[in-house]
Amino acid sequence: MRPARALIDLQALRHNYQLARELTGAKALAVIKADAYGHGAVRCALALEQQADGFAVACIEEALELRAAGIKPPVLLLEGFFEASELQLIAQHDLWCVVHSLWQLEAIEQAHLSKPITVWLKLDSGMHRVGLHAKDYQAAYQRLLASGKVARIVLMSHFARADELDSDASNEQLAVFQAARQGLSAEVSLRNSPAVLGWPNMPSDWVRPGLMLYGATPFEVPQAEAARLQPVMTVQSRVISVRELPTGEPVGYGAKFISPRPTRVGVVAMGYADGYPRQAPNGTPVLVAGKRTQLIGRVSMDMLCIDLTDVPEAGLGSPVELWGKNVLASEVAMHAGNIPYQIFCNLKRVPLDYSGD
Ligand SMILES: *Cc1c(COP(=O)(O)O)cnc(C)c1O
């Protein structure tokens, strides 16, 4: 069998969820959209079900998958519904629903619902992607209340630059949010992972950690709270071939690596079809037989090459960690000009092995 695997440590997932709560003293929706950032939404939700205040996903398809697996806590649809016809299912399955646009508000007013729903009313406080304009916010709140279709409203917004610890943008967004919600006595939700970790004074009754649950830092610089995270996913494989090259020989497609010295090359069963970033250059860190070494040559679809010259104990069959507890996904991302979010989401073909339930 091909030795490529992704080990998912559910104990680490629970640790990271607890950290989000501990840092904020808030209730936390575990964001498990996009199949829990590649970690498997149902398994992650089951692992967190006993402790989680709720979950958040991108769309009703993802929410119904959780309900079908018997997962009972609240599930928030982060983009609400895409068509008004979803509202019946939202009420029926007790899903919580973001309202980010006036057309959604109108659809709720006109819907015939079996029971009132919970709405998270989203303000555009400066990201300018989705969310109601500040001038419409109070009126939208009153219309939801008056509609009789809504049991509970949470006020929310989303930060565009919370990962930039030296930027004023998040405080500016907070000021816009506070002005828009003046006089509304409802619960508030603002913070994603970088705001949970890096912005201790942001108000939030509810936080919405995603990336940090999986143990990766959203910051490009070292940060004390992020250092307390435990990586959840370890992508590993094995060396399937070894060769010795003299100085001056190319390795891989396009000869992007030329041996600068006599070089021992290990070939690893892992490629871009597994989600390993093809853009990762020579020098991207890799762990083999417990020691750090580097990627050499272009990543191909099913294989990549690493330098074994300084790891003489490594050879055919040696275990390789592409990212995980030793080589962080954020390091691989940084080398590849990517972000850990996409490194995780891109994972495919590799079987997931769970531990720690
Ligand atoms: C994805 C998402 C989150 C989680 O963001 P992270 O940076 O992964 O913590 C929070 N809120 C909203 C609205 C999102 O879409």
Coordinates of N, CA, C and O in Angstrom, one line a residue, residues 93-252:
H93 N -34.0 21.8 10.9 CA -32.8 21.2 11.5 C -32.2 22.1 12.6 O -31.1 21.8 13.0
D94 N -32.9 23.1 13.0 CA -32.4 24.0 14.0 C -31.0 24.5 13.7 O -30.1 24.5 14.5
L95 N -30.9 25.0 12.5 CA -29.6 25.6 12.1 C -29.7 27.1 12.4 O -30.7 27.7 12.3
W96 N -28.5 27.7 12.7 CA -28.4 29.1 12.9 C -27.9 29.7 11.6 O -27.2 29.1 10.8
C97 N -28.4 31.0 11.3 CA -28.3 31.5 10.0 C -27.7 32.9 10.0 O -28.3 33.8 10.6
V98 N -26.6 33.1 9.3 CA -26.1 34.5 9.1 C -27.0 35.2 8.1 O -27.5 34.6 7.1
V99 N -27.3 36.5 8.4 CA -28.0 37.4 7.4 C -27.0 38.5 7.1 O -26.6 39.2 8.0
H100 N -26.5 38.4 5.9 CA -25.4 39.4 5.5 C -25.9 40.4 4.4 O -25.1 41.2 4.0
S101 N -27.1 40.2 3.9 CA -27.6 41.0 2.8 C -29.1 41.3 2.9 O -29.8 40.5 3.5
L102 N -29.5 42.4 2.4 CA -30.9 42.7 2.5 C -31.8 41.7 1.9 O -33.0 41.5 2.3
W103 N -31.4 41.1 0.8 CA -32.3 40.1 0.1 C -32.6 39.0 1.0 O -33.7 38.4 1.0
Q104 N -31.6 38.6 1.9 CA -31.9 37.5 2.9 C -32.9 38.0 3.9 O -33.8 37.2 4.3
L105 N -32.8 39.2 4.4 CA -33.7 39.8 5.3 C -35.1 39.7 4.8 O -36.1 39.2 5.4
E106 N -35.3 40.1 3.5 CA -36.6 40.1 2.9 C -37.1 38.7 2.7 O -38.3 38.4 3.0
A107 N -36.3 37.8 2.4 CA -36.7 36.4 2.3 C -37.2 35.8 3.6 O -38.2 35.1 3.6
I108 N -36.6 36.2 4.7 CA -37.0 35.7 6.0 C -38.4 36.4 6.3 O -39.3 35.7 6.8
E109 N -38.5 37.6 6.0 CA -39.8 38.3 6.3 C -41.0 37.6 5.5 O -42.1 37.5 6.0
Q110 N -40.7 37.1 4.3 CA -41.7 36.5 3.5 C -41.9 35.0 3.7 O -42.8 34.4 3.2
A111 N -41.0 34.4 4.5 CA -41.0 32.9 4.6 C -42.1 32.5 5.5 O -42.5 33.2 6.4
H112 N -42.6 31.3 5.3 CA -43.5 30.6 6.2 C -42.7 29.5 6.9 O -42.4 28.5 6.3
L113 N -42.3 29.8 8.2 CA -41.4 28.9 8.9 C -42.2 28.1 9.9 O -43.1 28.6 10.6
S114 N -41.7 26.8 10.1 CA -42.4 26.0 11.1 C -42.1 26.4 12.5 O -42.8 26.2 13.4
K115 N -40.9 27.1 12.7 CA -40.6 27.7 14.0 C -39.7 28.9 13.8 O -39.0 28.9 12.8
P116 N -39.6 29.8 14.8 CA -38.6 30.9 14.6 C -37.2 30.4 14.6 O -36.8 29.4 15.2
I117 N -36.3 31.2 13.9 CA -34.9 30.8 13.8 C -34.0 31.7 14.5 O -34.4 32.8 14.9
T118 N -32.8 31.3 14.7 CA -31.7 32.2 15.2 C -30.9 32.8 14.1 O -30.4 32.1 13.2
V119 N -30.8 34.1 14.2 CA -30.1 34.8 13.1 C -28.9 35.5 13.7 O -28.9 36.1 14.8
W120 N -27.8 35.4 13.0 CA -26.6 36.2 13.3 C -26.5 37.3 12.2 O -26.3 37.0 11.0
L121 N -26.8 38.5 12.7 CA -26.9 39.7 11.8 C -25.5 40.3 11.5 O -24.9 40.8 12.4
K122 N -25.1 40.2 10.3 CA -23.7 40.6 10.0 C -23.5 42.0 9.5 O -24.2 42.4 8.5
L123 N -22.6 42.7 10.1 CA -22.3 44.1 9.7 C -21.1 44.1 8.9 O -20.1 43.4 9.2
D124 N -21.1 44.8 7.8 CA -19.8 45.1 7.1 C -19.1 46.3 7.8 O -19.5 47.4 7.6
S125 N -18.1 45.9 8.6 CA -17.5 47.0 9.4 C -16.2 47.5 8.7 O -15.4 48.2 9.3
G126 N -15.9 47.0 7.5 CA -14.8 47.5 6.8 C -14.1 46.5 5.9 O -13.2 46.9 5.1
M127 N -14.5 45.2 6.0 CA -13.9 44.3 5.1 C -14.4 44.4 3.6 O -13.8 44.1 2.7
H128 N -15.7 44.9 3.6 CA -16.3 45.1 2.3 C -16.4 43.9 1.4 O -16.2 43.9 0.2
R129 N -16.8 42.8 2.0 CA -17.0 41.5 1.3 C -18.5 41.2 1.4 O -19.3 41.5 0.5
V130 N -19.0 40.7 2.6 CA -20.4 40.7 2.8 C -20.7 41.4 4.1 O -19.8 41.7 4.9
G131 N -22.0 41.6 4.4 CA -22.4 42.3 5.6 C -23.2 43.5 5.3 O -23.0 44.1 4.2
L132 N -24.2 43.8 6.2 CA -25.0 45.0 5.9 C -24.2 46.3 6.1 O -23.3 46.3 7.0
H133 N -24.6 47.3 5.4 CA -24.0 48.6 5.6 C -24.4 49.2 6.9 O -25.6 48.9 7.4
A134 N -23.6 49.9 7.6 CA -23.9 50.5 8.9 C -25.2 51.2 8.9 O -26.0 51.1 9.9
K135 N -25.5 51.9 7.9 CA -26.7 52.8 7.8 C -28.0 51.9 7.8 O -29.1 52.4 8.2
D136 N -27.9 50.6 7.4 CA -29.0 49.8 7.3 C -29.2 48.8 8.6 O -30.1 48.1 8.7
Y137 N -28.2 48.9 9.5 CA -28.0 47.8 10.5 C -29.2 47.8 11.5 O -29.8 46.8 11.7
Q138 N -29.4 49.0 12.1 CA -30.4 49.1 13.1 C -31.8 48.7 12.6 O -32.6 48.0 13.2
A139 N -32.1 49.3 11.4 CA -33.4 49.0 10.8 C -33.6 47.5 10.5 O -34.6 46.9 10.7
A140 N -32.5 46.9 10.0 CA -32.5 45.4 9.7 C -32.8 44.7 11.0 O -33.7 43.7 11.0
Y141 N -32.2 45.1 12.1 CA -32.4 44.4 13.4 C -33.9 44.5 13.8 O -34.5 43.6 14.2
Q142 N -34.4 45.7 13.7 CA -35.8 46.0 14.1 C -36.8 45.2 13.2 O -37.8 44.6 13.6
R143 N -36.5 45.1 11.9 CA -37.3 44.3 11.0 C -37.3 42.9 11.3 O -38.4 42.2 11.2
L144 N -36.1 42.3 11.7 CA -36.1 40.9 12.1 C -36.9 40.7 13.3 O -37.7 39.7 13.4
L145 N -36.8 41.6 14.3 CA -37.6 41.4 15.5 C -39.1 41.4 15.2 O -39.9 40.6 15.6
A146 N -39.5 42.4 14.3 CA -40.9 42.6 14.0 C -41.4 41.5 13.1 O -42.7 41.3 13.0
S147 N -40.6 40.7 12.4 CA -41.0 39.7 11.5 C -41.7 38.6 12.2 O -42.5 37.9 11.5
G148 N -41.4 38.4 13.4 CA -42.0 37.2 14.1 C -41.4 35.9 13.7 O -41.8 34.8 14.2
K149 N -40.4 35.9 12.8 CA -39.8 34.7 12.3 C -38.5 34.4 13.1 O -37.9 33.4 12.8
V150 N -38.1 35.3 14.0 CA -36.7 35.2 14.6 C -36.8 35.1 16.1 O -37.5 35.9 16.7
A151 N -36.2 34.0 16.7 CA -36.2 33.8 18.1 C -35.1 34.6 18.8 O -35.2 34.9 20.0
R152 N -34.0 34.8 18.1 CA -32.8 35.3 18.8 C -31.9 35.9 17.7 O -31.8 35.4 16.6
I153 N -31.3 37.0 18.1 CA -30.3 37.7 17.1 C -29.0 37.9 17.8 O -28.9 38.3 19.0
V154 N -27.9 37.5 17.1 CA -26.6 37.8 17.6 C -26.0 38.8 16.6 O -26.2 38.6 15.4
L155 N -25.2 39.7 17.1 CA -24.7 40.8 16.2 C -23.2 40.4 15.9 O -22.4 40.1 16.8
M156 N -22.9 40.3 14.6 CA -21.6 39.9 14.2 C -20.9 40.7 13.2 O -21.6 41.5 12.4
S157 N -19.6 40.6 13.1 CA -18.8 41.2 12.0 C -17.5 40.4 11.9 O -17.3 39.5 12.7
H158 N -16.7 40.7 10.9 CA -15.6 39.9 10.6 C -14.4 40.8 10.3 O -14.5 41.8 9.6
F159 N -13.2 40.4 10.8 CA -12.0 41.2 10.6 C -11.3 40.9 9.3 O -11.1 39.7 9.0
A160 N -10.8 41.9 8.7 CA -10.0 41.7 7.4 C -8.5 41.5 7.7 O -7.8 40.8 6.9
R161 N -8.1 42.1 8.8 CA -6.6 42.2 9.0 C -6.2 41.9 10.4 O -5.1 42.4 10.9
A162 N -6.9 41.0 11.1 CA -6.5 40.7 12.5 C -5.2 39.9 12.5 O -4.6 39.8 13.6
D163 N -4.8 39.3 11.4 CA -3.5 38.6 11.4 C -2.3 39.6 11.4 O -1.2 39.2 11.5
E164 N -2.6 40.9 11.2 CA -1.5 41.9 11.1 C -1.5 42.6 12.5 O -2.3 43.5 12.8
L165 N -0.6 42.2 13.4 CA -0.6 42.6 14.8 C -0.3 44.1 14.9 O -0.6 44.6 16.0
D166 N 0.3 44.7 14.0 CA 0.7 46.1 14.1 C -0.2 47.0 13.3 O 0.1 48.2 13.1
S167 N -1.3 46.4 12.8 CA -2.3 47.3 12.0 C -3.4 47.8 12.9 O -3.8 47.2 13.8
D168 N -3.8 49.0 12.6 CA -4.9 49.7 13.3 C -6.3 49.2 12.8 O -7.3 49.6 13.3
A169 N -6.3 48.5 11.7 CA -7.5 48.2 10.9 C -8.6 47.5 11.8 O -9.7 47.8 11.7
S170 N -8.1 46.6 12.7 CA -9.1 45.9 13.5 C -9.8 46.8 14.5 O -11.0 46.7 14.7
N171 N -9.0 47.7 15.1 CA -9.6 48.7 16.0 C -10.6 49.6 15.3 O -11.6 50.0 15.8
E172 N -10.2 50.0 14.1 CA -11.1 50.8 13.3 C -12.4 50.1 12.9 O -13.5 50.6 13.0
Q173 N -12.3 48.8 12.6 CA -13.5 48.0 12.4 C -14.3 47.9 13.7 O -15.6 48.0 13.6
L174 N -13.7 47.7 14.8 CA -14.4 47.6 16.1 C -15.2 48.9 16.3 O -16.4 48.9 16.7
A175 N -14.6 50.1 16.0 CA -15.3 51.4 16.2 C -16.5 51.5 15.3 O -17.6 51.9 15.8
V176 N -16.4 51.0 14.1 CA -17.6 51.0 13.2 C -18.7 50.1 13.7 O -19.8 50.5 13.8
F177 N -18.2 48.9 14.2 CA -19.2 48.0 14.8 C -19.9 48.6 16.0 O -21.2 48.5 16.1
Q178 N -19.1 49.1 16.9 CA -19.7 49.7 18.2 C -20.7 50.8 17.9 O -21.8 50.9 18.5
A179 N -20.4 51.6 16.9 CA -21.3 52.7 16.5 C -22.6 52.2 15.9 O -23.7 52.6 16.2
A180 N -22.4 51.2 15.1 CA -23.6 50.6 14.4 C -24.6 49.9 15.3 O -25.8 49.9 15.1
R181 N -24.0 49.3 16.4 CA -24.9 48.5 17.3 C -25.3 49.2 18.5 O -25.9 48.7 19.4
Q182 N -25.0 50.5 18.5 CA -25.4 51.3 19.7 C -26.8 51.1 20.1 O -27.7 51.2 19.2
G183 N -27.1 50.8 21.4 CA -28.5 50.7 21.9 C -29.0 49.3 21.7 O -30.1 49.0 22.2
L184 N -28.4 48.4 20.9 CA -28.9 47.1 20.7 C -28.4 46.2 21.8 O -27.1 46.1 21.9
S185 N -29.2 45.6 22.6 CA -28.7 44.7 23.7 C -28.8 43.3 23.2 O -29.8 42.6 23.5
A186 N -27.8 42.9 22.4 CA -27.8 41.5 22.0 C -26.4 41.0 22.1 O -25.4 41.8 22.3
E187 N -26.2 39.7 22.0 CA -24.8 39.1 22.1 C -24.1 39.5 20.8 O -24.6 39.8 19.8
V188 N -22.7 39.5 21.0 CA -21.8 40.0 20.0 C -20.8 38.9 19.6 O -20.4 38.1 20.4
S189 N -20.5 38.8 18.3 CA -19.4 37.9 17.8 C -18.6 38.5 16.8 O -19.0 38.9 15.7
L190 N -17.3 38.7 17.1 CA -16.3 39.3 16.2 C -15.1 38.5 15.8 O -14.6 38.6 14.7
R191 N -14.7 37.6 16.7 CA -13.3 37.2 16.6 C -13.1 35.8 15.9 O -13.7 34.8 16.3
N192 N -12.3 35.9 14.9 CA -11.8 34.7 14.2 C -10.4 34.3 14.9 O -10.0 34.9 15.9
S193 N -9.7 33.3 14.4 CA -8.5 32.8 15.1 C -7.5 33.9 15.4 O -7.0 34.1 16.5
P194 N -7.1 34.7 14.4 CA -6.1 35.8 14.7 C -6.6 36.7 15.8 O -5.8 37.2 16.6
A195 N -7.9 37.0 15.8 CA -8.4 37.9 16.8 C -8.5 37.3 18.2 O -8.3 37.9 19.2
V196 N -8.7 36.0 18.2 CA -8.7 35.2 19.5 C -7.3 35.2 20.1 O -7.1 35.5 21.3
L197 N -6.3 35.0 19.2 CA -5.0 34.8 19.7 C -4.3 36.2 20.0 O -3.5 36.3 20.9
G198 N -4.5 37.1 19.1 CA -3.7 38.3 19.1 C -4.4 39.6 19.5 O -3.7 40.6 19.7
W199 N -5.7 39.6 19.8 CA -6.4 40.8 20.1 C -7.2 40.6 21.4 O -8.4 40.5 21.3
P200 N -6.5 40.6 22.5 CA -7.2 40.2 23.8 C -8.3 41.1 24.2 O -9.2 40.7 25.0
N201 N -8.3 42.3 23.8 CA -9.3 43.2 24.3 C -10.5 43.4 23.4 O -11.4 44.3 23.7
M202 N -10.6 42.6 22.4 CA -11.8 42.7 21.5 C -13.0 42.1 22.2 O -12.9 41.0 22.7
P203 N -14.2 42.8 22.3 CA -15.3 42.2 22.9 C -15.8 41.0 22.1 O -15.7 41.0 20.8
S204 N -16.4 40.0 22.7 CA -17.0 38.9 22.0 C -17.7 38.0 23.0 O -17.1 37.5 23.9
D205 N -19.0 37.8 22.9 CA -19.7 36.8 23.6 C -19.5 35.5 23.0 O -19.4 34.4 23.7
W206 N -19.3 35.5 21.7 CA -19.1 34.3 20.9 C -17.8 34.5 20.1 O -17.7 35.5 19.4
V207 N -16.9 33.5 20.1 CA -15.7 33.6 19.2 C -15.9 32.5 18.1 O -16.7 31.6 18.3
R208 N -15.2 32.7 17.0 CA -15.3 31.8 15.9 C -14.0 31.3 15.4 O -13.5 31.6 14.3
P209 N -13.3 30.5 16.2 CA -12.0 30.0 15.8 C -12.1 28.9 14.7 O -12.8 28.0 14.8
G210 N -11.2 29.1 13.7 CA -11.1 28.1 12.7 C -9.7 27.5 12.7 O -9.4 26.6 13.4
L211 N -8.8 28.2 11.9 CA -7.5 27.7 11.8 C -6.8 27.3 13.1 O -6.1 26.3 13.1
M212 N -7.0 28.1 14.1 CA -6.3 27.7 15.4 C -6.7 26.4 15.9 O -5.9 25.7 16.6
L213 N -7.9 26.0 15.7 CA -8.3 24.6 16.2 C -7.4 23.5 15.6 O -7.3 22.5 16.3
Y214 N -6.9 23.8 14.4 CA -6.1 22.7 13.8 C -4.6 22.9 14.1 O -3.8 22.2 13.6
G215 N -4.4 23.9 15.0 CA -3.0 24.0 15.6 C -2.0 24.8 14.8 O -0.8 24.7 15.0
A216 N -2.5 25.5 13.8 CA -1.6 26.3 13.0 C -1.7 27.8 13.3 O -2.8 28.3 13.7
T217 N -0.6 28.5 13.3 CA -0.7 30.0 13.5 C -1.2 30.8 12.3 O -0.8 30.5 11.2
P218 N -2.0 31.7 12.6 CA -2.4 32.6 11.4 C -1.4 33.7 11.2 O -1.6 34.5 10.3
F219 N -0.4 33.9 12.1 CA 0.5 35.0 12.0 C 1.8 34.6 11.2 O 2.2 33.4 11.2
E220 N 2.4 35.6 10.6 CA 3.6 35.3 9.9 C 4.8 35.5 10.8 O 6.0 35.2 10.4
V221 N 4.6 36.0 12.0 CA 5.7 36.2 13.0 C 5.4 35.4 14.2 O 4.2 35.0 14.5
P222 N 6.4 35.1 15.0 CA 6.2 34.3 16.2 C 5.2 35.1 17.1 O 5.3 36.3 17.2
Q223 N 4.3 34.3 17.8 CA 3.4 35.0 18.7 C 3.1 34.1 19.9 O 3.0 32.8 19.7
A224 N 3.1 34.6 21.1 CA 3.1 33.8 22.3 C 1.9 32.9 22.4 O 2.1 31.7 22.8
E225 N 0.7 33.4 22.2 CA -0.4 32.5 22.4 C -0.5 31.4 21.3 O -0.8 30.3 21.5
A226 N -0.1 31.8 20.1 CA -0.1 30.8 19.0 C 0.9 29.7 19.2 O 0.7 28.6 18.8
A227 N 2.0 30.0 20.0 CA 3.0 29.0 20.4 C 2.4 27.9 21.3 O 3.0 26.8 21.4
R228 N 1.2 28.2 21.8 CA 0.6 27.2 22.7 C -0.3 26.2 21.9 O -0.9 25.2 22.5
L229 N -0.5 26.4 20.7 CA -1.3 25.5 19.8 C -0.6 24.2 19.6 O 0.6 24.1 19.5
Q230 N -1.4 23.1 19.5 CA -0.9 21.8 19.1 C -1.3 21.4 17.7 O -2.5 21.3 17.5
P231 N -0.3 21.2 16.8 CA -0.7 20.7 15.5 C -1.6 19.5 15.5 O -1.3 18.5 16.3
V232 N -2.6 19.5 14.7 CA -3.6 18.3 14.7 C -3.2 17.4 13.6 O -3.3 16.2 13.8
M233 N -2.9 17.9 12.4 CA -2.6 17.0 11.2 C -1.1 16.8 11.0 O -0.3 17.7 11.1
T234 N -0.8 15.5 10.9 CA 0.6 15.2 10.5 C 0.5 14.4 9.2 O -0.1 13.3 9.1
V235 N 1.1 15.0 8.1 CA 1.1 14.3 6.9 C 2.5 13.6 6.7 O 3.5 14.2 6.8
Q236 N 2.4 12.3 6.6 CA 3.6 11.5 6.5 C 3.6 10.5 5.4 O 2.6 10.2 4.8
S237 N 4.8 10.1 5.0 CA 5.0 9.1 4.0 C 6.3 8.4 4.2 O 6.9 8.5 5.3
R238 N 6.8 7.8 3.2 CA 8.1 7.1 3.3 C 9.0 7.3 2.1 O 8.5 7.6 1.0
V239 N 10.3 7.0 2.3 CA 11.3 7.1 1.2 C 11.1 5.8 0.4 O 11.1 4.7 1.0
I240 N 10.8 5.9 -0.9 CA 10.6 4.7 -1.7 C 11.7 4.4 -2.7 O 11.7 3.4 -3.4
S241 N 12.7 5.3 -2.7 CA 13.9 5.1 -3.6 C 15.0 6.0 -3.2 O 14.8 7.1 -2.7
V242 N 16.3 5.5 -3.3 CA 17.4 6.3 -2.9 C 18.5 6.2 -4.0 O 18.6 5.2 -4.6
R243 N 19.1 7.4 -4.4 CA 20.2 7.3 -5.3 C 21.3 8.3 -5.0 O 21.0 9.3 -4.3
E244 N 22.5 8.0 -5.4 CA 23.7 8.8 -5.1 C 24.1 9.6 -6.4 O 24.2 8.9 -7.5
L245 N 24.2 10.9 -6.3 CA 24.5 11.6 -7.5 C 25.9 12.4 -7.3 O 26.1 12.8 -6.2
P246 N 26.7 12.4 -8.3 CA 27.9 13.2 -8.2 C 27.5 14.7 -8.3 O 26.4 15.1 -8.6
T247 N 28.5 15.6 -8.1 CA 28.3 17.0 -8.3 C 27.8 17.4 -9.7 O 28.2 16.7 -10.7
G248 N 26.9 18.3 -9.8 CA 26.5 18.8 -11.1 C 25.4 18.1 -11.8 O 25.1 18.4 -13.0
E249 N 24.6 17.2 -11.1 CA 23.5 16.5 -11.7 C 22.2 17.1 -11.4 O 22.0 17.5 -10.3
P250 N 21.3 17.1 -12.4 CA 19.9 17.7 -12.1 C 19.0 16.7 -11.4 O 19.2 15.4 -11.5
V251 N 18.0 17.2 -10.7 CA 17.0 16.3 -10.1 C 15.6 16.8 -10.5 O 15.3 18.0 -10.3
G252 N 14.8 15.9 -11.0 CA 13.4 16.2 -11.3 C 13.1 17.0 -12.5 O 14.0 17.4 -13.2

